[in-house]
Amino acid sequence: MPAFILPLSDPRAVDPEQVGPKAANLASLTQAGLPTPGGFALAADAYWHQVRLLGIEQMVKDYAPADIPTSRRLSIAIRLAIYEKPIAPEIAEPLLAAWHAQRADGSSGAVRSSALIEDRRGANFAGQFESFLGLTDETEFLTAVRACWAALWTSHARRYMDNNGLSPAETAMGVLIQPVVAARASGGGLSETAEGNMLISATWGLGSAIAQGEVVPDRIVLSKTGFLRTVDAGRKNHRDTCAHGVSAPERVPKEMVSEPCLTPGEAVTLGRLLRKCEQLAGGPVEIEWAMDENGFKLLQSRPLHVEAPIVPD
């Protein structure tokens, strides 16, 4: 039987064909000694095993050659079967064992899609699949895993695939399971901009407030060698916190609304981490990060394609 559960410290977890590039990139960061929340991956083999157990393998094969109305009906039937049926015991038992071991300290968990086709140059699938935070219950945890598998067949994910010459029938979904970072601040970062700098965005609490456009984040520019150039504080009148499966807004004290989330020293430290991610990837990267009371945690690193700036006459 294939290994369904792969800790990010396992050498096999750096293979994107087994766990998806998102989980594989985090495994590479973890094994290189960079700070991540840790966790484990549910390999893509578990997705295929579940598909066979549900008896929908033929529907998956029929999807690619089908006409548009038929392919839509097939995708709905496949998604419902994955989402509604229980996970096979041979997957669920080791999955729950790893889940409980990770939560031994009482922390909540995050479940994130890691499709084999995402986080690649030219097709990163940002925001196309599923992520769940603050999970503490077995039932909601297993439901979140099934929802990640089913996300491969949603209409918006299929449209994105169609636009990039891809098909859900020819790929699979890995799942990344991690502890939730009790973030004081979070954001993103680019190791290279069109102007040749590094760029960091930051907000209070969880980074979902940036992703949803709910705040104007801080904009921090560093030179390529890591020297701090500018800090433009944003307008961050609330922060997202995690509570039982959902992120909830919380008002930020008035004095912190326009205060930068990172000190100059913290910004320079994050810049060093950005450069290390770039060196590991062999090219420019885009990262997601969070900072708790113990320091920075890298949540994601994916290839970044940098276009030359276009300056009109």
PDB file of C-alpha atoms in Angstrom:
ATOM      1  CA  MET A   1       0.000   0.000   0.000  1.00  0.00           C
ATOM      2  CA  PRO A   2       1.365   3.477  -0.834  1.00  0.00           C
ATOM      3  CA  ALA A   3       2.326   5.876   1.938  1.00  0.00           C
ATOM      4  CA  PHE A   4      -0.683   8.167   2.262  1.00  0.00           C
ATOM      5  CA  ILE A   5       0.768  10.294   5.099  1.00  0.00           C
ATOM      6  CA  LEU A   6       4.091  12.101   4.578  1.00  0.00           C
ATOM      7  CA  PRO A   7       5.465  14.446   7.272  1.00  0.00           C
ATOM      8  CA  LEU A   8       7.070  17.540   5.752  1.00  0.00           C
ATOM      9  CA  SER A   9      10.351  16.295   7.240  1.00  0.00           C
ATOM     10  CA  ASP A  10      10.124  13.114   5.123  1.00  0.00           C
ATOM     11  CA  PRO A  11      12.472  13.227   2.071  1.00  0.00           C
ATOM     12  CA  ARG A  12       9.619  11.916  -0.108  1.00  0.00           C
ATOM     13  CA  ALA A  13       7.528  14.994   0.721  1.00  0.00           C
ATOM     14  CA  VAL A  14       9.671  17.220  -1.536  1.00  0.00           C
ATOM     15  CA  ASP A  15       8.277  15.419  -4.607  1.00  0.00           C
ATOM     16  CA  PRO A  16       5.540  17.628  -6.148  1.00  0.00           C
ATOM     17  CA  GLU A  17       4.170  14.643  -8.056  1.00  0.00           C
ATOM     18  CA  GLN A  18       3.347  12.972  -4.735  1.00  0.00           C
ATOM     19  CA  VAL A  19       2.049  15.842  -2.606  1.00  0.00           C
ATOM     20  CA  GLY A  20       1.617  18.825  -4.949  1.00  0.00           C
ATOM     21  CA  PRO A  21       4.021  21.763  -5.354  1.00  0.00           C
ATOM     22  CA  LYS A  22       2.560  23.730  -2.413  1.00  0.00           C
ATOM     23  CA  ALA A  23       3.296  20.968   0.101  1.00  0.00           C
ATOM     24  CA  ALA A  24       6.545  20.004  -1.667  1.00  0.00           C
ATOM     25  CA  ASN A  25       7.856  23.586  -1.540  1.00  0.00           C
ATOM     26  CA  LEU A  26       7.062  23.807   2.173  1.00  0.00           C
ATOM     27  CA  ALA A  27       8.749  20.451   2.749  1.00  0.00           C
ATOM     28  CA  SER A  28      11.852  21.807   0.986  1.00  0.00           C
ATOM     29  CA  LEU A  29      11.838  24.891   3.231  1.00  0.00           C
ATOM     30  CA  THR A  30      11.353  22.734   6.323  1.00  0.00           C
ATOM     31  CA  GLN A  31      14.156  20.360   5.398  1.00  0.00           C
ATOM     32  CA  ALA A  32      16.463  23.293   4.600  1.00  0.00           C
ATOM     33  CA  GLY A  33      16.016  24.516   8.175  1.00  0.00           C
ATOM     34  CA  LEU A  34      13.823  27.522   7.388  1.00  0.00           C
ATOM     35  CA  PRO A  35      10.990  28.326   9.832  1.00  0.00           C
ATOM     36  CA  THR A  36       7.614  26.812   8.861  1.00  0.00           C
ATOM     37  CA  PRO A  37       4.662  25.640  10.973  1.00  0.00           C
ATOM     38  CA  GLY A  38       5.579  22.024  10.141  1.00  0.00           C
ATOM     39  CA  GLY A  39       2.818  19.540   9.486  1.00  0.00           C
ATOM     40  CA  PHE A  40       2.252  16.708   7.046  1.00  0.00           C
ATOM     41  CA  ALA A  41       0.839  16.011   3.603  1.00  0.00           C
ATOM     42  CA  LEU A  42      -1.883  13.624   2.504  1.00  0.00           C
ATOM     43  CA  ALA A  43      -0.422  12.309  -0.742  1.00  0.00           C
ATOM     44  CA  ALA A  44      -2.193  12.387  -4.098  1.00  0.00           C
ATOM     45  CA  ASP A  45      -2.311   8.564  -3.988  1.00  0.00           C
ATOM     46  CA  ALA A  46      -4.986   8.942  -1.280  1.00  0.00           C
ATOM     47  CA  TYR A  47      -7.134  10.964  -3.708  1.00  0.00           C
ATOM     48  CA  TRP A  48      -6.889   8.261  -6.399  1.00  0.00           C
ATOM     49  CA  HIS A  49      -7.525   5.525  -3.853  1.00  0.00           C
ATOM     50  CA  GLN A  50     -10.708   7.295  -2.753  1.00  0.00           C
ATOM     51  CA  VAL A  51     -11.810   7.804  -6.382  1.00  0.00           C
ATOM     52  CA  ARG A  52     -11.463   4.071  -7.048  1.00  0.00           C
ATOM     53  CA  LEU A  53     -13.244   3.158  -3.807  1.00  0.00           C
ATOM     54  CA  LEU A  54     -16.182   5.424  -4.697  1.00  0.00           C
ATOM     55  CA  GLY A  55     -16.542   3.764  -8.083  1.00  0.00           C
ATOM     56  CA  ILE A  56     -16.226   7.050  -9.992  1.00  0.00           C
ATOM     57  CA  GLU A  57     -12.987   6.270 -11.828  1.00  0.00           C
ATOM     58  CA  GLN A  58     -14.877   5.750 -15.102  1.00  0.00           C
ATOM     59  CA  MET A  59     -16.642   9.097 -14.730  1.00  0.00           C
ATOM     60  CA  VAL A  60     -13.238  10.742 -14.343  1.00  0.00           C
ATOM     61  CA  LYS A  61     -12.009   9.008 -17.517  1.00  0.00           C
ATOM     62  CA  ASP A  62     -15.154  10.032 -19.395  1.00  0.00           C
ATOM     63  CA  TYR A  63     -14.764  13.709 -18.458  1.00  0.00           C
ATOM     64  CA  ALA A  64     -12.007  14.783 -20.890  1.00  0.00           C
ATOM     65  CA  PRO A  65     -13.601  13.581 -24.180  1.00  0.00           C
ATOM     66  CA  ALA A  66     -17.134  14.644 -23.174  1.00  0.00           C
ATOM     67  CA  ASP A  67     -19.002  17.584 -24.705  1.00  0.00           C
ATOM     68  CA  ILE A  68     -19.554  20.659 -22.528  1.00  0.00           C
ATOM     69  CA  PRO A  69     -23.022  19.763 -21.098  1.00  0.00           C
ATOM     70  CA  THR A  70     -21.885  16.203 -20.320  1.00  0.00           C
ATOM     71  CA  SER A  71     -18.617  17.333 -18.762  1.00  0.00           C
ATOM     72  CA  ARG A  72     -20.532  19.707 -16.490  1.00  0.00           C
ATOM     73  CA  ARG A  73     -22.845  16.934 -15.327  1.00  0.00           C
ATOM     74  CA  LEU A  74     -19.892  14.613 -14.749  1.00  0.00           C
ATOM     75  CA  SER A  75     -17.981  17.217 -12.754  1.00  0.00           C
ATOM     76  CA  ILE A  76     -20.974  17.815 -10.485  1.00  0.00           C
ATOM     77  CA  ALA A  77     -21.497  14.079  -9.938  1.00  0.00           C
ATOM     78  CA  ILE A  78     -17.795  13.533  -9.203  1.00  0.00           C
ATOM     79  CA  ARG A  79     -17.659  16.482  -6.790  1.00  0.00           C
ATOM     80  CA  LEU A  80     -20.753  15.379  -4.888  1.00  0.00           C
ATOM     81  CA  ALA A  81     -19.513  11.782  -4.603  1.00  0.00           C
ATOM     82  CA  ILE A  82     -16.168  12.916  -3.192  1.00  0.00           C
ATOM     83  CA  TYR A  83     -17.682  15.462  -0.844  1.00  0.00           C
ATOM     84  CA  GLU A  84     -20.547  13.400   0.529  1.00  0.00           C
ATOM     85  CA  LYS A  85     -19.055   9.904   0.971  1.00  0.00           C
ATOM     86  CA  PRO A  86     -16.862   8.932   3.961  1.00  0.00           C
ATOM     87  CA  ILE A  87     -13.112   8.616   3.557  1.00  0.00           C
ATOM     88  CA  ALA A  88     -11.877   5.028   3.253  1.00  0.00           C
ATOM     89  CA  PRO A  89     -10.764   3.609   6.649  1.00  0.00           C
ATOM     90  CA  GLU A  90      -7.290   2.768   5.301  1.00  0.00           C
ATOM     91  CA  ILE A  91      -6.852   6.510   4.658  1.00  0.00           C
ATOM     92  CA  ALA A  92      -8.906   7.938   7.539  1.00  0.00           C
ATOM     93  CA  GLU A  93      -7.223   5.930  10.318  1.00  0.00           C
ATOM     94  CA  PRO A  94      -3.594   7.003   9.686  1.00  0.00           C
ATOM     95  CA  LEU A  95      -4.843  10.494   8.768  1.00  0.00           C
ATOM     96  CA  LEU A  96      -6.615  10.927  12.108  1.00  0.00           C
ATOM     97  CA  ALA A  97      -3.650   9.466  13.984  1.00  0.00           C
ATOM     98  CA  ALA A  98      -1.333  12.063  12.409  1.00  0.00           C
ATOM     99  CA  TRP A  99      -3.920  14.797  13.039  1.00  0.00           C
ATOM    100  CA  HIS A 100      -4.214  13.986  16.749  1.00  0.00           C
ATOM    101  CA  ALA A 101      -0.438  13.725  17.138  1.00  0.00           C
ATOM    102  CA  GLN A 102      -0.055  17.177  15.594  1.00  0.00           C
ATOM    103  CA  ARG A 103      -2.731  18.570  17.937  1.00  0.00           C
ATOM    104  CA  ALA A 104      -1.230  17.050  21.099  1.00  0.00           C
ATOM    105  CA  ASP A 105      -0.627  20.572  22.446  1.00  0.00           C
ATOM    106  CA  GLY A 106      -4.286  21.519  21.912  1.00  0.00           C
ATOM    107  CA  SER A 107      -3.645  23.767  18.907  1.00  0.00           C
ATOM    108  CA  SER A 108      -6.136  24.098  16.068  1.00  0.00           C
ATOM    109  CA  GLY A 109      -5.301  22.965  12.567  1.00  0.00           C
ATOM    110  CA  ALA A 110      -5.275  24.175   8.982  1.00  0.00           C
ATOM    111  CA  VAL A 111      -6.233  22.057   5.964  1.00  0.00           C
ATOM    112  CA  ARG A 112      -5.052  23.379   2.593  1.00  0.00           C
ATOM    113  CA  SER A 113      -5.399  22.095  -0.955  1.00  0.00           C
ATOM    114  CA  SER A 114      -2.131  21.146  -2.685  1.00  0.00           C
ATOM    115  CA  ALA A 115      -3.097  20.163  -6.222  1.00  0.00           C
ATOM    116  CA  LEU A 116      -0.428  18.640  -8.430  1.00  0.00           C
ATOM    117  CA  ILE A 117      -1.000  21.427 -10.979  1.00  0.00           C
ATOM    118  CA  GLU A 118      -0.866  24.500  -8.711  1.00  0.00           C
ATOM    119  CA  ASP A 119       1.995  26.806  -7.716  1.00  0.00           C
ATOM    120  CA  ARG A 120       3.698  26.327 -11.069  1.00  0.00           C
ATOM    121  CA  ARG A 121       5.153  29.032 -13.296  1.00  0.00           C
ATOM    122  CA  GLY A 122       2.352  30.481 -15.437  1.00  0.00           C
ATOM    123  CA  ALA A 123      -0.467  28.731 -13.547  1.00  0.00           C
ATOM    124  CA  ASN A 124      -0.348  29.235  -9.773  1.00  0.00           C
ATOM    125  CA  PHE A 125      -4.109  28.704  -9.154  1.00  0.00           C
ATOM    126  CA  ALA A 126      -4.054  31.306  -6.374  1.00  0.00           C
ATOM    127  CA  GLY A 127      -7.450  31.344  -4.666  1.00  0.00           C
ATOM    128  CA  GLN A 128      -8.899  28.609  -6.895  1.00  0.00           C
ATOM    129  CA  PHE A 129      -8.933  25.772  -4.377  1.00  0.00           C
ATOM    130  CA  GLU A 130      -9.782  25.442  -0.659  1.00  0.00           C
ATOM    131  CA  SER A 131      -8.205  26.296   2.695  1.00  0.00           C
ATOM    132  CA  PHE A 132      -9.737  25.803   6.149  1.00  0.00           C
ATOM    133  CA  LEU A 133      -8.441  27.259   9.416  1.00  0.00           C
ATOM    134  CA  GLY A 134      -9.113  26.694  13.089  1.00  0.00           C
ATOM    135  CA  LEU A 135     -10.220  23.049  12.847  1.00  0.00           C
ATOM    136  CA  THR A 136     -10.491  21.182  16.152  1.00  0.00           C
ATOM    137  CA  ASP A 137     -13.149  18.521  15.544  1.00  0.00           C
ATOM    138  CA  GLU A 138     -12.597  15.164  13.792  1.00  0.00           C
ATOM    139  CA  THR A 139     -15.748  15.433  11.694  1.00  0.00           C
ATOM    140  CA  GLU A 140     -15.037  18.950  10.448  1.00  0.00           C
ATOM    141  CA  PHE A 141     -11.423  17.948   9.780  1.00  0.00           C
ATOM    142  CA  LEU A 142     -12.392  14.972   7.578  1.00  0.00           C
ATOM    143  CA  THR A 143     -15.036  17.116   5.857  1.00  0.00           C
ATOM    144  CA  ALA A 144     -12.375  19.724   5.069  1.00  0.00           C
ATOM    145  CA  VAL A 145     -10.134  17.061   3.512  1.00  0.00           C
ATOM    146  CA  ARG A 146     -12.994  15.863   1.280  1.00  0.00           C
ATOM    147  CA  ALA A 147     -13.769  19.481   0.352  1.00  0.00           C
ATOM    148  CA  CYS A 148     -10.155  19.958  -0.764  1.00  0.00           C
ATOM    149  CA  TRP A 149     -10.385  16.848  -2.971  1.00  0.00           C
ATOM    150  CA  ALA A 150     -13.720  18.022  -4.409  1.00  0.00           C
ATOM    151  CA  ALA A 151     -12.331  21.511  -5.097  1.00  0.00           C
ATOM    152  CA  LEU A 152     -10.499  20.078  -8.106  1.00  0.00           C
ATOM    153  CA  TRP A 153     -13.897  19.787  -9.811  1.00  0.00           C
ATOM    154  CA  THR A 154     -15.498  23.164  -9.047  1.00  0.00           C
ATOM    155  CA  SER A 155     -16.623  25.304 -11.973  1.00  0.00           C
ATOM    156  CA  HIS A 156     -14.150  28.151 -11.348  1.00  0.00           C
ATOM    157  CA  ALA A 157     -11.200  25.747 -10.985  1.00  0.00           C
ATOM    158  CA  ARG A 158     -12.211  23.976 -14.210  1.00  0.00           C
ATOM    159  CA  ARG A 159     -12.457  27.314 -16.063  1.00  0.00           C
ATOM    160  CA  TYR A 160      -8.957  28.232 -14.880  1.00  0.00           C
ATOM    161  CA  MET A 161      -7.700  24.825 -16.049  1.00  0.00           C
ATOM    162  CA  ASP A 162      -9.419  25.195 -19.419  1.00  0.00           C
ATOM    163  CA  ASN A 163      -7.691  28.551 -19.916  1.00  0.00           C
ATOM    164  CA  ASN A 164      -4.330  26.905 -19.235  1.00  0.00           C
ATOM    165  CA  GLY A 165      -4.843  23.735 -21.282  1.00  0.00           C
ATOM    166  CA  LEU A 166      -5.286  21.538 -18.202  1.00  0.00           C
ATOM    167  CA  SER A 167      -7.925  19.043 -17.077  1.00  0.00           C
ATOM    168  CA  PRO A 168      -9.014  17.833 -13.604  1.00  0.00           C
ATOM    169  CA  ALA A 169      -9.245  14.317 -15.039  1.00  0.00           C
ATOM    170  CA  GLU A 170      -5.498  14.255 -15.681  1.00  0.00           C
ATOM    171  CA  THR A 171      -4.294  15.365 -12.287  1.00  0.00           C
ATOM    172  CA  ALA A 172      -4.908  14.794  -8.571  1.00  0.00           C
ATOM    173  CA  MET A 173      -5.187  16.652  -5.282  1.00  0.00           C
ATOM    174  CA  GLY A 174      -2.789  16.442  -2.374  1.00  0.00           C
ATOM    175  CA  VAL A 175      -3.734  18.005   0.973  1.00  0.00           C
ATOM    176  CA  LEU A 176      -1.500  19.944   3.353  1.00  0.00           C
ATOM    177  CA  ILE A 177      -2.307  19.700   7.081  1.00  0.00           C
ATOM    178  CA  GLN A 178      -0.583  22.094   9.506  1.00  0.00           C
ATOM    179  CA  PRO A 179      -0.988  23.792  12.883  1.00  0.00           C
ATOM    180  CA  VAL A 180      -2.521  27.272  12.715  1.00  0.00           C
ATOM    181  CA  VAL A 181      -0.037  30.040  13.471  1.00  0.00           C
ATOM    182  CA  ALA A 182      -1.281  32.410  16.199  1.00  0.00           C
ATOM    183  CA  ALA A 183      -0.331  35.329  13.980  1.00  0.00           C
ATOM    184  CA  ARG A 184       0.396  38.777  15.372  1.00  0.00           C
ATOM    185  CA  ALA A 185       0.985  39.894  11.774  1.00  0.00           C
ATOM    186  CA  SER A 186       0.876  38.217   8.358  1.00  0.00           C
ATOM    187  CA  GLY A 187       1.320  39.021   4.721  1.00  0.00           C
ATOM    188  CA  GLY A 188       3.144  38.237   1.523  1.00  0.00           C
ATOM    189  CA  GLY A 189       6.427  38.965  -0.130  1.00  0.00           C
ATOM    190  CA  LEU A 190       8.125  39.102  -3.523  1.00  0.00           C
ATOM    191  CA  SER A 191      11.831  38.332  -3.724  1.00  0.00           C
ATOM    192  CA  GLU A 192      12.107  40.402  -6.899  1.00  0.00           C
ATOM    193  CA  THR A 193      10.021  43.192  -8.394  1.00  0.00           C
ATOM    194  CA  ALA A 194      10.200  44.630 -11.887  1.00  0.00           C
ATOM    195  CA  GLU A 195      12.336  47.431 -10.419  1.00  0.00           C
ATOM    196  CA  GLY A 196      14.817  44.962  -8.933  1.00  0.00           C
ATOM    197  CA  ASN A 197      13.784  45.312  -5.282  1.00  0.00           C
ATOM    198  CA  MET A 198      12.107  43.045  -2.746  1.00  0.00           C
ATOM    199  CA  LEU A 199       8.559  43.843  -1.632  1.00  0.00           C
ATOM    200  CA  ILE A 200       6.724  42.864   1.565  1.00  0.00           C
ATOM    201  CA  SER A 201       3.042  43.404   2.383  1.00  0.00           C
ATOM    202  CA  ALA A 202       1.848  43.154   5.986  1.00  0.00           C
ATOM    203  CA  THR A 203      -1.272  43.435   8.101  1.00  0.00           C
ATOM    204  CA  TRP A 204      -2.295  42.663  11.673  1.00  0.00           C
ATOM    205  CA  GLY A 205      -3.599  39.167  12.372  1.00  0.00           C
ATOM    206  CA  LEU A 206      -4.216  36.666   9.571  1.00  0.00           C
ATOM    207  CA  GLY A 207      -3.305  37.416   5.977  1.00  0.00           C
ATOM    208  CA  SER A 208      -6.847  36.652   4.805  1.00  0.00           C
ATOM    209  CA  ALA A 209      -7.676  40.339   5.357  1.00  0.00           C
ATOM    210  CA  ILE A 210      -5.242  41.176   2.529  1.00  0.00           C
ATOM    211  CA  ALA A 211      -6.476  38.399   0.261  1.00  0.00           C
ATOM    212  CA  GLN A 212     -10.073  39.603   0.614  1.00  0.00           C
ATOM    213  CA  GLY A 213      -9.166  43.253   0.048  1.00  0.00           C
ATOM    214  CA  GLU A 214     -10.465  44.245   3.478  1.00  0.00           C
ATOM    215  CA  VAL A 215      -7.445  46.349   4.477  1.00  0.00           C
ATOM    216  CA  VAL A 216      -4.748  48.442   2.844  1.00  0.00           C
ATOM    217  CA  PRO A 217      -1.599  46.576   3.930  1.00  0.00           C
ATOM    218  CA  ASP A 218       1.765  48.043   4.789  1.00  0.00           C
ATOM    219  CA  ARG A 219       4.094  48.223   1.785  1.00  0.00           C
ATOM    220  CA  ILE A 220       7.745  47.615   2.649  1.00  0.00           C
ATOM    221  CA  VAL A 221      10.473  47.884   0.001  1.00  0.00           C
ATOM    222  CA  LEU A 222      13.951  46.448   0.493  1.00  0.00           C
ATOM    223  CA  SER A 223      16.904  46.452  -1.864  1.00  0.00           C
ATOM    224  CA  LYS A 224      17.848  43.150  -3.462  1.00  0.00           C
ATOM    225  CA  THR A 225      20.672  42.880  -0.933  1.00  0.00           C
ATOM    226  CA  GLY A 226      18.249  43.338   1.955  1.00  0.00           C
ATOM    227  CA  PHE A 227      18.619  46.995   2.963  1.00  0.00           C
ATOM    228  CA  LEU A 228      15.404  48.687   4.042  1.00  0.00           C
ATOM    229  CA  ARG A 229      14.372  51.408   1.611  1.00  0.00           C
ATOM    230  CA  THR A 230      10.811  52.515   2.360  1.00  0.00           C
ATOM    231  CA  VAL A 231       7.979  51.647   4.729  1.00  0.00           C
ATOM    232  CA  ASP A 232       4.528  52.890   3.727  1.00  0.00           C
ATOM    233  CA  ALA A 233       2.049  52.122   6.493  1.00  0.00           C
ATOM    234  CA  GLY A 234      -1.394  51.038   5.319  1.00  0.00           C
ATOM    235  CA  ARG A 235      -4.869  51.410   6.816  1.00  0.00           C
ATOM    236  CA  LYS A 236      -5.561  48.305   8.886  1.00  0.00           C
ATOM    237  CA  ASN A 237      -8.664  49.027  10.966  1.00  0.00           C
ATOM    238  CA  HIS A 238      -9.367  45.368  11.713  1.00  0.00           C
ATOM    239  CA  ARG A 239      -7.503  42.089  11.923  1.00  0.00           C
ATOM    240  CA  ASP A 240      -8.715  38.583  11.120  1.00  0.00           C
ATOM    241  CA  THR A 241      -8.459  36.038  13.918  1.00  0.00           C
ATOM    242  CA  CYS A 242      -9.174  32.332  13.771  1.00  0.00           C
ATOM    243  CA  ALA A 243     -12.038  30.794  15.728  1.00  0.00           C
ATOM    244  CA  HIS A 244     -13.487  27.310  15.195  1.00  0.00           C
ATOM    245  CA  GLY A 245     -13.123  26.872  11.481  1.00  0.00           C
ATOM    246  CA  VAL A 246     -13.621  30.474  10.363  1.00  0.00           C
ATOM    247  CA  SER A 247     -11.662  33.693  10.442  1.00  0.00           C
ATOM    248  CA  ALA A 248     -13.426  36.493  12.294  1.00  0.00           C
ATOM    249  CA  PRO A 249     -12.700  40.245  12.142  1.00  0.00           C
ATOM    250  CA  GLU A 250     -11.576  42.038  15.275  1.00  0.00           C
ATOM    251  CA  ARG A 251     -11.260  45.808  15.581  1.00  0.00           C
ATOM    252  CA  VAL A 252      -7.702  47.109  15.788  1.00  0.00           C
ATOM    253  CA  PRO A 253      -6.937  49.749  18.456  1.00  0.00           C
ATOM    254  CA  LYS A 254      -6.957  53.226  16.913  1.00  0.00           C
ATOM    255  CA  GLU A 255      -3.265  53.809  17.584  1.00  0.00           C
ATOM    256  CA  MET A 256      -2.357  50.672  15.572  1.00  0.00           C
ATOM    257  CA  VAL A 257      -4.448  51.377  12.458  1.00  0.00           C
ATOM    258  CA  SER A 258      -1.653  53.297  10.704  1.00  0.00           C
ATOM    259  CA  GLU A 259       1.256  51.828  12.636  1.00  0.00           C
ATOM    260  CA  PRO A 260       3.585  49.538  10.623  1.00  0.00           C
ATOM    261  CA  CYS A 261       3.181  45.877  11.562  1.00  0.00           C
ATOM    262  CA  LEU A 262       6.918  45.180  11.371  1.00  0.00           C
ATOM    263  CA  THR A 263       9.843  47.009  12.929  1.00  0.00           C
ATOM    264  CA  PRO A 264      12.760  47.826  10.602  1.00  0.00           C
ATOM    265  CA  GLY A 265      14.699  44.907  12.105  1.00  0.00           C
ATOM    266  CA  GLU A 266      11.823  42.493  11.539  1.00  0.00           C
ATOM    267  CA  ALA A 267      11.471  43.676   7.934  1.00  0.00           C
ATOM    268  CA  VAL A 268      15.169  43.050   7.289  1.00  0.00           C
ATOM    269  CA  THR A 269      14.910  39.594   8.897  1.00  0.00           C
ATOM    270  CA  LEU A 270      11.987  38.725   6.622  1.00  0.00           C
ATOM    271  CA  GLY A 271      14.006  39.997   3.656  1.00  0.00           C
ATOM    272  CA  ARG A 272      16.757  37.501   4.529  1.00  0.00           C
ATOM    273  CA  LEU A 273      14.180  34.705   4.575  1.00  0.00           C
ATOM    274  CA  LEU A 274      12.926  35.846   1.175  1.00  0.00           C
ATOM    275  CA  ARG A 275      16.429  35.604  -0.269  1.00  0.00           C
ATOM    276  CA  LYS A 276      16.896  32.137   1.215  1.00  0.00           C
ATOM    277  CA  CYS A 277      13.606  30.974  -0.342  1.00  0.00           C
ATOM    278  CA  GLU A 278      14.786  32.359  -3.684  1.00  0.00           C
ATOM    279  CA  GLN A 279      18.132  30.576  -3.422  1.00  0.00           C
ATOM    280  CA  LEU A 280      16.396  27.307  -2.598  1.00  0.00           C
ATOM    281  CA  ALA A 281      13.972  27.663  -5.528  1.00  0.00           C
ATOM    282  CA  GLY A 282      16.660  28.751  -7.982  1.00  0.00           C
ATOM    283  CA  GLY A 283      14.714  31.849  -9.034  1.00  0.00           C
ATOM    284  CA  PRO A 284      12.364  34.612  -7.875  1.00  0.00           C
ATOM    285  CA  VAL A 285       9.602  33.555  -5.481  1.00  0.00           C
ATOM    286  CA  GLU A 286       6.387  34.798  -3.951  1.00  0.00           C
ATOM    287  CA  ILE A 287       5.858  33.869  -0.309  1.00  0.00           C
ATOM    288  CA  GLU A 288       3.156  33.979   2.344  1.00  0.00           C
ATOM    289  CA  TRP A 289       4.280  34.439   5.949  1.00  0.00           C
ATOM    290  CA  ALA A 290       3.002  34.890   9.464  1.00  0.00           C
ATOM    291  CA  MET A 291       4.700  36.107  12.635  1.00  0.00           C
ATOM    292  CA  ASP A 292       3.801  34.854  16.094  1.00  0.00           C
ATOM    293  CA  GLU A 293       5.460  35.445  19.460  1.00  0.00           C
ATOM    294  CA  ASN A 294       8.316  33.122  18.417  1.00  0.00           C
ATOM    295  CA  GLY A 295       9.089  34.849  15.134  1.00  0.00           C
ATOM    296  CA  PHE A 296       8.390  34.320  11.445  1.00  0.00           C
ATOM    297  CA  LYS A 297       6.817  31.230   9.877  1.00  0.00           C
ATOM    298  CA  LEU A 298       6.840  30.666   6.120  1.00  0.00           C
ATOM    299  CA  LEU A 299       3.420  29.472   4.947  1.00  0.00           C
ATOM    300  CA  GLN A 300       4.033  29.208   1.218  1.00  0.00           C
ATOM    301  CA  SER A 301       6.694  29.745  -1.436  1.00  0.00           C
ATOM    302  CA  ARG A 302       6.006  29.518  -5.149  1.00  0.00           C
ATOM    303  CA  PRO A 303       7.788  30.546  -8.359  1.00  0.00           C
ATOM    304  CA  LEU A 304       7.372  34.151  -9.435  1.00  0.00           C
ATOM    305  CA  HIS A 305       7.525  35.270 -13.062  1.00  0.00           C
ATOM    306  CA  VAL A 306       8.845  38.829 -13.232  1.00  0.00           C
ATOM    307  CA  GLU A 307       7.920  40.958 -16.234  1.00  0.00           C
ATOM    308  CA  ALA A 308       9.968  43.965 -17.298  1.00  0.00           C
ATOM    309  CA  PRO A 309       8.239  47.253 -16.384  1.00  0.00           C
ATOM    310  CA  ILE A 310       6.349  48.892 -19.244  1.00  0.00           C
ATOM    311  CA  VAL A 311       6.834  52.654 -19.297  1.00  0.00           C
ATOM    312  CA  PRO A 312       4.628  54.532 -21.805  1.00  0.00           C
ATOM    313  CA  ASP A 313       6.150  57.289 -23.923  1.00  0.00           C
TER     314      ASP A 313
END
